[in-house]
C-alpha cells in the first residue's frame, strides 16, 4: 500500500520542552537543544520528502519552551507534537520544575485533538515516572556512546526497522514498563529503551537520536576529563563514536508519528 501523502499548507509544528543545556563544548558549535533538535527533525522531514511520504513543500517549525523557567505552550492546539528533551538533571529528583513536568505529562489530554508526545532520554524517564514506573540509577552504571538496540515485535512494527543504531548518554533508567505502555526496544544494559502508550499517543526513546558522532565526542572528552567517565569506558566509547547511526530513519519516524 502506498504511503499517505499529506500536503497541508500549514507546517508541522513541534513544541520542544527544554529540560537542560548542553555543555559549552557542544552548545558553542552546535547550538542549544532547540537548534540541535531542529536539525534532527529537519533531517527526518528531508527523509520523508525523499520517500514521497510528504509533499515537497512541507515545512516543519520547532519552538522551544524552557520548562525549568516554567515556560510551556499556551495553546496545545497550535502543535502537532510535544518533544521532551534530555537533561543533566535526574527525573526522580524532588524539584518544583521536575514535579510540575511530571504532573503535566500525567494529566496531558489523550484525544485526537491533542498533540502526540515524544520523550527523549530524560523525557523518556519523566514519562516513565508520570505513569508510575520505577526510575532510578542503573546498577550497571553508564550506557555511553554508539549502541545497537534490539526491537520487540511491536518495536519493529512501530519503528519499521529490525534494530536501531543510536547514541546513548545515561546512567538513570526506567526499570519497568508502566501500565498502559508496551515495550518497543531493549539493550543488554537497559531493558526499557523505548515504549509506546497503548493508545498510540506517547512514544519514548532512552537514547539520543539528536546526537551525532562529533557531539558525542565532545561529551565523552569533557566528562572523561572531569572524572565522570572512567578511562576504560571512555576509550571503549571513542572507538565506536563515529559508527553509522540511524539518525535520519529515526527522525523520519518521529516526524511521521507526530504529524499523523
PDB file of C-alpha atoms in Angstrom:
ATOM      1  CA  UNK A   1       0.000   0.000   0.000  1.00  0.00           C
ATOM      2  CA  UNK A   2       1.384   3.429  -0.916  1.00  0.00           C
ATOM      3  CA  UNK A   3       2.180   5.867   1.871  1.00  0.00           C
ATOM      4  CA  UNK A   4      -0.385   8.555   2.555  1.00  0.00           C
ATOM      5  CA  UNK A   5       0.839  11.968   1.445  1.00  0.00           C
ATOM      6  CA  UNK A   6      -0.327  14.924   3.485  1.00  0.00           C
ATOM      7  CA  UNK A   7       0.064  18.174   1.548  1.00  0.00           C
ATOM      8  CA  UNK A   8      -1.396  20.604   4.046  1.00  0.00           C
ATOM      9  CA  UNK A   9      -0.261  24.214   3.654  1.00  0.00           C
ATOM     10  CA  UNK A  10       0.213  24.578   7.415  1.00  0.00           C
ATOM     11  CA  UNK A  11       3.645  23.448   8.625  1.00  0.00           C
ATOM     12  CA  UNK A  12       4.186  20.565  11.001  1.00  0.00           C
ATOM     13  CA  UNK A  13       4.549  22.304  14.358  1.00  0.00           C
ATOM     14  CA  UNK A  14       6.518  20.849  17.258  1.00  0.00           C
ATOM     15  CA  UNK A  15       6.972  22.244  20.778  1.00  0.00           C
ATOM     16  CA  UNK A  16      10.228  21.241  22.473  1.00  0.00           C
ATOM     17  CA  UNK A  17      10.100  21.199  26.269  1.00  0.00           C
ATOM     18  CA  UNK A  18      13.674  22.157  27.072  1.00  0.00           C
ATOM     19  CA  UNK A  19      14.887  20.442  30.241  1.00  0.00           C
ATOM     20  CA  UNK A  20      18.595  21.195  30.129  1.00  0.00           C
ATOM     21  CA  UNK A  21      21.527  22.904  28.463  1.00  0.00           C
ATOM     22  CA  UNK A  22      24.320  21.156  26.533  1.00  0.00           C
ATOM     23  CA  UNK A  23      27.857  21.518  27.825  1.00  0.00           C
ATOM     24  CA  UNK A  24      29.647  24.582  26.342  1.00  0.00           C
ATOM     25  CA  UNK A  25      31.824  22.390  24.115  1.00  0.00           C
ATOM     26  CA  UNK A  26      28.611  21.220  22.412  1.00  0.00           C
ATOM     27  CA  UNK A  27      26.496  24.394  22.658  1.00  0.00           C
ATOM     28  CA  UNK A  28      29.109  26.678  21.106  1.00  0.00           C
ATOM     29  CA  UNK A  29      29.492  24.841  17.765  1.00  0.00           C
ATOM     30  CA  UNK A  30      26.101  23.101  17.558  1.00  0.00           C
ATOM     31  CA  UNK A  31      23.692  25.351  19.463  1.00  0.00           C
ATOM     32  CA  UNK A  32      21.316  24.810  22.378  1.00  0.00           C
ATOM     33  CA  UNK A  33      18.789  21.965  22.373  1.00  0.00           C
ATOM     34  CA  UNK A  34      16.223  23.768  20.186  1.00  0.00           C
ATOM     35  CA  UNK A  35      18.837  24.074  17.418  1.00  0.00           C
ATOM     36  CA  UNK A  36      20.070  20.503  17.860  1.00  0.00           C
ATOM     37  CA  UNK A  37      16.552  19.037  17.800  1.00  0.00           C
ATOM     38  CA  UNK A  38      15.529  21.238  14.892  1.00  0.00           C
ATOM     39  CA  UNK A  39      18.453  19.832  12.879  1.00  0.00           C
ATOM     40  CA  UNK A  40      17.317  16.308  13.762  1.00  0.00           C
ATOM     41  CA  UNK A  41      13.700  16.870  12.749  1.00  0.00           C
ATOM     42  CA  UNK A  42      14.664  18.677   9.550  1.00  0.00           C
ATOM     43  CA  UNK A  43      16.754  15.613   8.615  1.00  0.00           C
ATOM     44  CA  UNK A  44      13.689  13.486   9.289  1.00  0.00           C
ATOM     45  CA  UNK A  45      11.497  15.719   7.161  1.00  0.00           C
ATOM     46  CA  UNK A  46      14.031  15.537   4.327  1.00  0.00           C
ATOM     47  CA  UNK A  47      13.916  11.746   4.550  1.00  0.00           C
ATOM     48  CA  UNK A  48      10.107  11.769   4.325  1.00  0.00           C
ATOM     49  CA  UNK A  49      10.257  14.044   1.294  1.00  0.00           C
ATOM     50  CA  UNK A  50      12.701  11.683  -0.415  1.00  0.00           C
ATOM     51  CA  UNK A  51      10.301   8.812   0.248  1.00  0.00           C
ATOM     52  CA  UNK A  52       7.441  10.990  -1.073  1.00  0.00           C
ATOM     53  CA  UNK A  53       5.583  10.455   2.192  1.00  0.00           C
ATOM     54  CA  UNK A  54       5.053  14.219   2.474  1.00  0.00           C
ATOM     55  CA  UNK A  55       4.836  16.848  -0.208  1.00  0.00           C
ATOM     56  CA  UNK A  56       7.992  18.652  -1.368  1.00  0.00           C
ATOM     57  CA  UNK A  57       6.818  21.977   0.087  1.00  0.00           C
ATOM     58  CA  UNK A  58       6.053  20.621   3.564  1.00  0.00           C
ATOM     59  CA  UNK A  59       7.709  22.621   6.325  1.00  0.00           C
ATOM     60  CA  UNK A  60       8.422  21.873   9.988  1.00  0.00           C
ATOM     61  CA  UNK A  61       8.640  24.524  12.693  1.00  0.00           C
ATOM     62  CA  UNK A  62      10.070  23.800  16.145  1.00  0.00           C
ATOM     63  CA  UNK A  63       9.590  26.135  19.119  1.00  0.00           C
ATOM     64  CA  UNK A  64      11.429  25.740  22.411  1.00  0.00           C
ATOM     65  CA  UNK A  65       9.957  26.195  25.892  1.00  0.00           C
ATOM     66  CA  UNK A  66      12.314  26.110  28.887  1.00  0.00           C
ATOM     67  CA  UNK A  67      10.267  24.262  31.494  1.00  0.00           C
ATOM     68  CA  UNK A  68      12.953  24.946  34.105  1.00  0.00           C
ATOM     69  CA  UNK A  69      11.728  28.541  33.876  1.00  0.00           C
ATOM     70  CA  UNK A  70       8.070  27.475  33.954  1.00  0.00           C
ATOM     71  CA  UNK A  71       7.549  28.073  30.229  1.00  0.00           C
ATOM     72  CA  UNK A  72       5.004  25.830  28.478  1.00  0.00           C
ATOM     73  CA  UNK A  73       2.933  26.089  25.291  1.00  0.00           C
ATOM     74  CA  UNK A  74      -0.115  28.280  25.862  1.00  0.00           C
ATOM     75  CA  UNK A  75      -2.347  26.520  23.333  1.00  0.00           C
ATOM     76  CA  UNK A  76      -1.833  22.838  22.637  1.00  0.00           C
ATOM     77  CA  UNK A  77      -3.951  23.151  19.519  1.00  0.00           C
ATOM     78  CA  UNK A  78      -1.092  25.089  17.909  1.00  0.00           C
ATOM     79  CA  UNK A  79       1.126  21.977  17.846  1.00  0.00           C
ATOM     80  CA  UNK A  80       1.219  18.539  16.280  1.00  0.00           C
ATOM     81  CA  UNK A  81       3.790  17.168  18.695  1.00  0.00           C
ATOM     82  CA  UNK A  82       5.438  17.793  22.058  1.00  0.00           C
ATOM     83  CA  UNK A  83       9.061  16.665  22.489  1.00  0.00           C
ATOM     84  CA  UNK A  84      10.677  16.423  25.929  1.00  0.00           C
ATOM     85  CA  UNK A  85      14.451  16.845  25.789  1.00  0.00           C
ATOM     86  CA  UNK A  86      17.317  15.303  27.678  1.00  0.00           C
ATOM     87  CA  UNK A  87      18.803  16.856  30.803  1.00  0.00           C
ATOM     88  CA  UNK A  88      21.688  16.574  33.235  1.00  0.00           C
ATOM     89  CA  UNK A  89      19.054  16.510  35.999  1.00  0.00           C
ATOM     90  CA  UNK A  90      17.529  13.354  37.444  1.00  0.00           C
ATOM     91  CA  UNK A  91      13.907  12.664  36.532  1.00  0.00           C
ATOM     92  CA  UNK A  92      13.269  11.353  40.062  1.00  0.00           C
ATOM     93  CA  UNK A  93      14.560  14.468  41.869  1.00  0.00           C
ATOM     94  CA  UNK A  94      12.041  16.257  44.089  1.00  0.00           C
ATOM     95  CA  UNK A  95      12.366  19.674  42.438  1.00  0.00           C
ATOM     96  CA  UNK A  96       9.439  22.001  41.688  1.00  0.00           C
ATOM     97  CA  UNK A  97      10.063  22.232  37.935  1.00  0.00           C
ATOM     98  CA  UNK A  98      10.524  18.467  37.602  1.00  0.00           C
ATOM     99  CA  UNK A  99       7.430  17.705  39.676  1.00  0.00           C
ATOM    100  CA  UNK A 100       5.400  20.135  37.541  1.00  0.00           C
ATOM    101  CA  UNK A 101       6.652  18.477  34.339  1.00  0.00           C
ATOM    102  CA  UNK A 102       5.709  15.027  35.660  1.00  0.00           C
ATOM    103  CA  UNK A 103       2.232  16.297  36.545  1.00  0.00           C
ATOM    104  CA  UNK A 104       1.927  17.978  33.133  1.00  0.00           C
ATOM    105  CA  UNK A 105       2.653  14.690  31.363  1.00  0.00           C
ATOM    106  CA  UNK A 106       0.405  12.629  33.649  1.00  0.00           C
ATOM    107  CA  UNK A 107      -2.562  14.940  33.002  1.00  0.00           C
ATOM    108  CA  UNK A 108      -1.861  15.544  29.318  1.00  0.00           C
ATOM    109  CA  UNK A 109      -5.035  15.172  27.186  1.00  0.00           C
ATOM    110  CA  UNK A 110      -5.189  11.857  25.306  1.00  0.00           C
ATOM    111  CA  UNK A 111      -7.501  12.593  22.405  1.00  0.00           C
ATOM    112  CA  UNK A 112      -7.209  13.097  18.680  1.00  0.00           C
ATOM    113  CA  UNK A 113      -7.153  16.884  19.056  1.00  0.00           C
ATOM    114  CA  UNK A 114      -4.137  16.858  21.397  1.00  0.00           C
ATOM    115  CA  UNK A 115      -0.514  16.728  20.211  1.00  0.00           C
ATOM    116  CA  UNK A 116       1.445  13.476  20.326  1.00  0.00           C
ATOM    117  CA  UNK A 117       4.279  13.285  22.893  1.00  0.00           C
ATOM    118  CA  UNK A 118       7.848  12.072  22.312  1.00  0.00           C
ATOM    119  CA  UNK A 119      10.221  11.699  25.264  1.00  0.00           C
ATOM    120  CA  UNK A 120      13.996  11.565  24.706  1.00  0.00           C
ATOM    121  CA  UNK A 121      16.322  10.239  27.490  1.00  0.00           C
ATOM    122  CA  UNK A 122      15.318  12.449  30.462  1.00  0.00           C
ATOM    123  CA  UNK A 123      11.977  12.857  28.683  1.00  0.00           C
ATOM    124  CA  UNK A 124      11.642   9.059  28.467  1.00  0.00           C
ATOM    125  CA  UNK A 125      12.301   8.867  32.199  1.00  0.00           C
ATOM    126  CA  UNK A 126       9.868  11.699  33.025  1.00  0.00           C
ATOM    127  CA  UNK A 127       7.145   9.845  31.135  1.00  0.00           C
ATOM    128  CA  UNK A 128       8.039   6.648  32.994  1.00  0.00           C
ATOM    129  CA  UNK A 129       7.763   8.448  36.337  1.00  0.00           C
ATOM    130  CA  UNK A 130       4.500  10.146  35.314  1.00  0.00           C
ATOM    131  CA  UNK A 131       2.940   6.736  34.760  1.00  0.00           C
ATOM    132  CA  UNK A 132       4.304   5.180  37.970  1.00  0.00           C
ATOM    133  CA  UNK A 133       7.316   3.237  36.638  1.00  0.00           C
ATOM    134  CA  UNK A 134      10.417   2.803  38.797  1.00  0.00           C
ATOM    135  CA  UNK A 135      13.032   5.359  37.668  1.00  0.00           C
ATOM    136  CA  UNK A 136      16.484   5.483  39.263  1.00  0.00           C
ATOM    137  CA  UNK A 137      20.179   4.929  38.583  1.00  0.00           C
ATOM    138  CA  UNK A 138      21.149   1.721  36.827  1.00  0.00           C
ATOM    139  CA  UNK A 139      23.142  -0.830  38.792  1.00  0.00           C
ATOM    140  CA  UNK A 140      25.208  -1.246  35.589  1.00  0.00           C
ATOM    141  CA  UNK A 141      26.448   2.344  35.587  1.00  0.00           C
ATOM    142  CA  UNK A 142      26.651   4.423  32.422  1.00  0.00           C
ATOM    143  CA  UNK A 143      25.441   3.390  28.992  1.00  0.00           C
ATOM    144  CA  UNK A 144      27.583   5.536  26.712  1.00  0.00           C
ATOM    145  CA  UNK A 145      28.101   6.143  23.023  1.00  0.00           C
ATOM    146  CA  UNK A 146      27.138   4.223  19.901  1.00  0.00           C
ATOM    147  CA  UNK A 147      24.734   1.398  20.739  1.00  0.00           C
ATOM    148  CA  UNK A 148      22.681  -1.145  18.817  1.00  0.00           C
ATOM    149  CA  UNK A 149      19.203  -1.634  20.275  1.00  0.00           C
ATOM    150  CA  UNK A 150      17.025  -4.702  19.759  1.00  0.00           C
ATOM    151  CA  UNK A 151      13.367  -4.207  18.883  1.00  0.00           C
ATOM    152  CA  UNK A 152      10.487  -6.264  20.169  1.00  0.00           C
ATOM    153  CA  UNK A 153       7.952  -7.392  17.586  1.00  0.00           C
ATOM    154  CA  UNK A 154       5.875  -4.321  18.443  1.00  0.00           C
ATOM    155  CA  UNK A 155       9.016  -2.207  18.135  1.00  0.00           C
ATOM    156  CA  UNK A 156       9.657  -3.498  14.627  1.00  0.00           C
ATOM    157  CA  UNK A 157       6.123  -2.532  13.675  1.00  0.00           C
ATOM    158  CA  UNK A 158       6.395   0.967  15.114  1.00  0.00           C
ATOM    159  CA  UNK A 159       9.955   1.896  14.141  1.00  0.00           C
ATOM    160  CA  UNK A 160       9.656  -0.027  10.851  1.00  0.00           C
ATOM    161  CA  UNK A 161      13.164  -1.489  11.266  1.00  0.00           C
ATOM    162  CA  UNK A 162      14.719  -4.575  12.874  1.00  0.00           C
ATOM    163  CA  UNK A 163      17.110  -2.611  15.119  1.00  0.00           C
ATOM    164  CA  UNK A 164      18.325   0.901  15.855  1.00  0.00           C
ATOM    165  CA  UNK A 165      21.851   2.352  15.931  1.00  0.00           C
ATOM    166  CA  UNK A 166      21.784   5.304  18.300  1.00  0.00           C
ATOM    167  CA  UNK A 167      23.960   7.273  20.748  1.00  0.00           C
ATOM    168  CA  UNK A 168      23.444   6.705  24.474  1.00  0.00           C
ATOM    169  CA  UNK A 169      24.359   9.004  27.372  1.00  0.00           C
ATOM    170  CA  UNK A 170      22.666   7.978  30.614  1.00  0.00           C
ATOM    171  CA  UNK A 171      23.012   6.216  33.942  1.00  0.00           C
ATOM    172  CA  UNK A 172      19.372   6.616  35.018  1.00  0.00           C
ATOM    173  CA  UNK A 173      16.852   4.123  33.634  1.00  0.00           C
ATOM    174  CA  UNK A 174      13.153   3.282  33.586  1.00  0.00           C
ATOM    175  CA  UNK A 175      13.342  -0.124  35.258  1.00  0.00           C
ATOM    176  CA  UNK A 176       9.965  -1.438  34.151  1.00  0.00           C
ATOM    177  CA  UNK A 177       7.204  -0.782  31.634  1.00  0.00           C
ATOM    178  CA  UNK A 178       4.358   1.203  33.230  1.00  0.00           C
ATOM    179  CA  UNK A 179       0.769   0.085  32.949  1.00  0.00           C
ATOM    180  CA  UNK A 180      -0.761   1.234  29.693  1.00  0.00           C
ATOM    181  CA  UNK A 181       2.520   1.039  27.763  1.00  0.00           C
ATOM    182  CA  UNK A 182       4.173  -1.535  25.507  1.00  0.00           C
ATOM    183  CA  UNK A 183       7.921  -2.172  25.295  1.00  0.00           C
ATOM    184  CA  UNK A 184       9.477  -1.399  21.896  1.00  0.00           C
ATOM    185  CA  UNK A 185      13.245  -1.807  22.380  1.00  0.00           C
ATOM    186  CA  UNK A 186      15.962  -3.054  24.750  1.00  0.00           C
ATOM    187  CA  UNK A 187      19.724  -3.368  25.116  1.00  0.00           C
ATOM    188  CA  UNK A 188      21.819  -5.613  27.362  1.00  0.00           C
ATOM    189  CA  UNK A 189      22.343  -2.592  29.634  1.00  0.00           C
ATOM    190  CA  UNK A 190      18.824  -1.154  29.655  1.00  0.00           C
ATOM    191  CA  UNK A 191      15.654  -3.209  29.277  1.00  0.00           C
ATOM    192  CA  UNK A 192      13.367  -0.258  28.579  1.00  0.00           C
ATOM    193  CA  UNK A 193      14.954   1.612  25.672  1.00  0.00           C
ATOM    194  CA  UNK A 194      11.698   2.616  24.029  1.00  0.00           C
ATOM    195  CA  UNK A 195       7.992   2.287  24.760  1.00  0.00           C
ATOM    196  CA  UNK A 196       4.646   3.391  23.382  1.00  0.00           C
ATOM    197  CA  UNK A 197       1.347   4.057  25.101  1.00  0.00           C
ATOM    198  CA  UNK A 198      -1.409   1.628  24.236  1.00  0.00           C
ATOM    199  CA  UNK A 199      -3.486   4.473  22.786  1.00  0.00           C
ATOM    200  CA  UNK A 200      -0.602   5.243  20.416  1.00  0.00           C
ATOM    201  CA  UNK A 201      -0.188   8.862  21.537  1.00  0.00           C
ATOM    202  CA  UNK A 202       3.063   8.754  23.541  1.00  0.00           C
ATOM    203  CA  UNK A 203       6.370   7.244  22.441  1.00  0.00           C
ATOM    204  CA  UNK A 204       9.758   7.357  24.139  1.00  0.00           C
ATOM    205  CA  UNK A 205      13.448   6.742  23.486  1.00  0.00           C
ATOM    206  CA  UNK A 206      16.158   6.286  26.097  1.00  0.00           C
ATOM    207  CA  UNK A 207      18.861   7.022  23.502  1.00  0.00           C
ATOM    208  CA  UNK A 208      19.724  10.302  21.790  1.00  0.00           C
ATOM    209  CA  UNK A 209      18.821  10.403  18.083  1.00  0.00           C
ATOM    210  CA  UNK A 210      19.724  14.120  18.127  1.00  0.00           C
ATOM    211  CA  UNK A 211      23.377  13.416  18.993  1.00  0.00           C
ATOM    212  CA  UNK A 212      25.855  12.896  16.158  1.00  0.00           C
ATOM    213  CA  UNK A 213      29.314  11.332  16.466  1.00  0.00           C
ATOM    214  CA  UNK A 214      31.038  14.740  16.801  1.00  0.00           C
ATOM    215  CA  UNK A 215      28.592  15.832  19.511  1.00  0.00           C
ATOM    216  CA  UNK A 216      29.166  12.618  21.462  1.00  0.00           C
ATOM    217  CA  UNK A 217      32.918  13.031  21.087  1.00  0.00           C
ATOM    218  CA  UNK A 218      32.703  16.371  22.911  1.00  0.00           C
ATOM    219  CA  UNK A 219      30.573  14.927  25.720  1.00  0.00           C
ATOM    220  CA  UNK A 220      32.945  11.997  26.195  1.00  0.00           C
ATOM    221  CA  UNK A 221      36.060  14.198  26.139  1.00  0.00           C
ATOM    222  CA  UNK A 222      34.755  16.737  28.651  1.00  0.00           C
ATOM    223  CA  UNK A 223      33.202  14.248  31.051  1.00  0.00           C
ATOM    224  CA  UNK A 224      36.225  11.980  30.997  1.00  0.00           C
ATOM    225  CA  UNK A 225      38.428  14.954  31.882  1.00  0.00           C
ATOM    226  CA  UNK A 226      36.208  15.861  34.859  1.00  0.00           C
ATOM    227  CA  UNK A 227      36.115  12.270  36.116  1.00  0.00           C
ATOM    228  CA  UNK A 228      32.502  11.426  35.210  1.00  0.00           C
ATOM    229  CA  UNK A 229      33.557   8.605  32.880  1.00  0.00           C
ATOM    230  CA  UNK A 230      36.319   6.121  33.563  1.00  0.00           C
ATOM    231  CA  UNK A 231      39.272   5.869  31.185  1.00  0.00           C
ATOM    232  CA  UNK A 232      38.172   2.368  30.167  1.00  0.00           C
ATOM    233  CA  UNK A 233      34.594   3.427  29.382  1.00  0.00           C
ATOM    234  CA  UNK A 234      35.803   6.492  27.528  1.00  0.00           C
ATOM    235  CA  UNK A 235      38.265   4.547  25.373  1.00  0.00           C
ATOM    236  CA  UNK A 236      35.682   1.903  24.504  1.00  0.00           C
ATOM    237  CA  UNK A 237      33.123   4.553  23.554  1.00  0.00           C
ATOM    238  CA  UNK A 238      35.579   6.578  21.493  1.00  0.00           C
ATOM    239  CA  UNK A 239      36.413   3.522  19.376  1.00  0.00           C
ATOM    240  CA  UNK A 240      32.849   3.393  18.015  1.00  0.00           C
ATOM    241  CA  UNK A 241      31.749   7.025  18.383  1.00  0.00           C
ATOM    242  CA  UNK A 242      31.741   7.600  14.616  1.00  0.00           C
ATOM    243  CA  UNK A 243      29.928   4.381  13.693  1.00  0.00           C
ATOM    244  CA  UNK A 244      26.927   4.724  11.387  1.00  0.00           C
ATOM    245  CA  UNK A 245      23.724   5.919  13.069  1.00  0.00           C
ATOM    246  CA  UNK A 246      20.077   5.513  12.069  1.00  0.00           C
ATOM    247  CA  UNK A 247      19.572   9.234  12.668  1.00  0.00           C
ATOM    248  CA  UNK A 248      17.530  10.126   9.589  1.00  0.00           C
ATOM    249  CA  UNK A 249      15.422   6.969   9.816  1.00  0.00           C
ATOM    250  CA  UNK A 250      14.561   7.550  13.479  1.00  0.00           C
ATOM    251  CA  UNK A 251      13.933  11.250  12.902  1.00  0.00           C
ATOM    252  CA  UNK A 252      11.633  10.488   9.965  1.00  0.00           C
ATOM    253  CA  UNK A 253       9.611   8.097  12.109  1.00  0.00           C
ATOM    254  CA  UNK A 254       9.287  10.717  14.866  1.00  0.00           C
ATOM    255  CA  UNK A 255       8.101  13.363  12.397  1.00  0.00           C
ATOM    256  CA  UNK A 256       5.689  10.906  10.796  1.00  0.00           C
ATOM    257  CA  UNK A 257       4.395   9.920  14.239  1.00  0.00           C
ATOM    258  CA  UNK A 258       3.574  13.477  15.347  1.00  0.00           C
ATOM    259  CA  UNK A 259       2.033  14.552  12.028  1.00  0.00           C
ATOM    260  CA  UNK A 260      -0.450  11.684  11.600  1.00  0.00           C
TER     261      UNK A 260
END
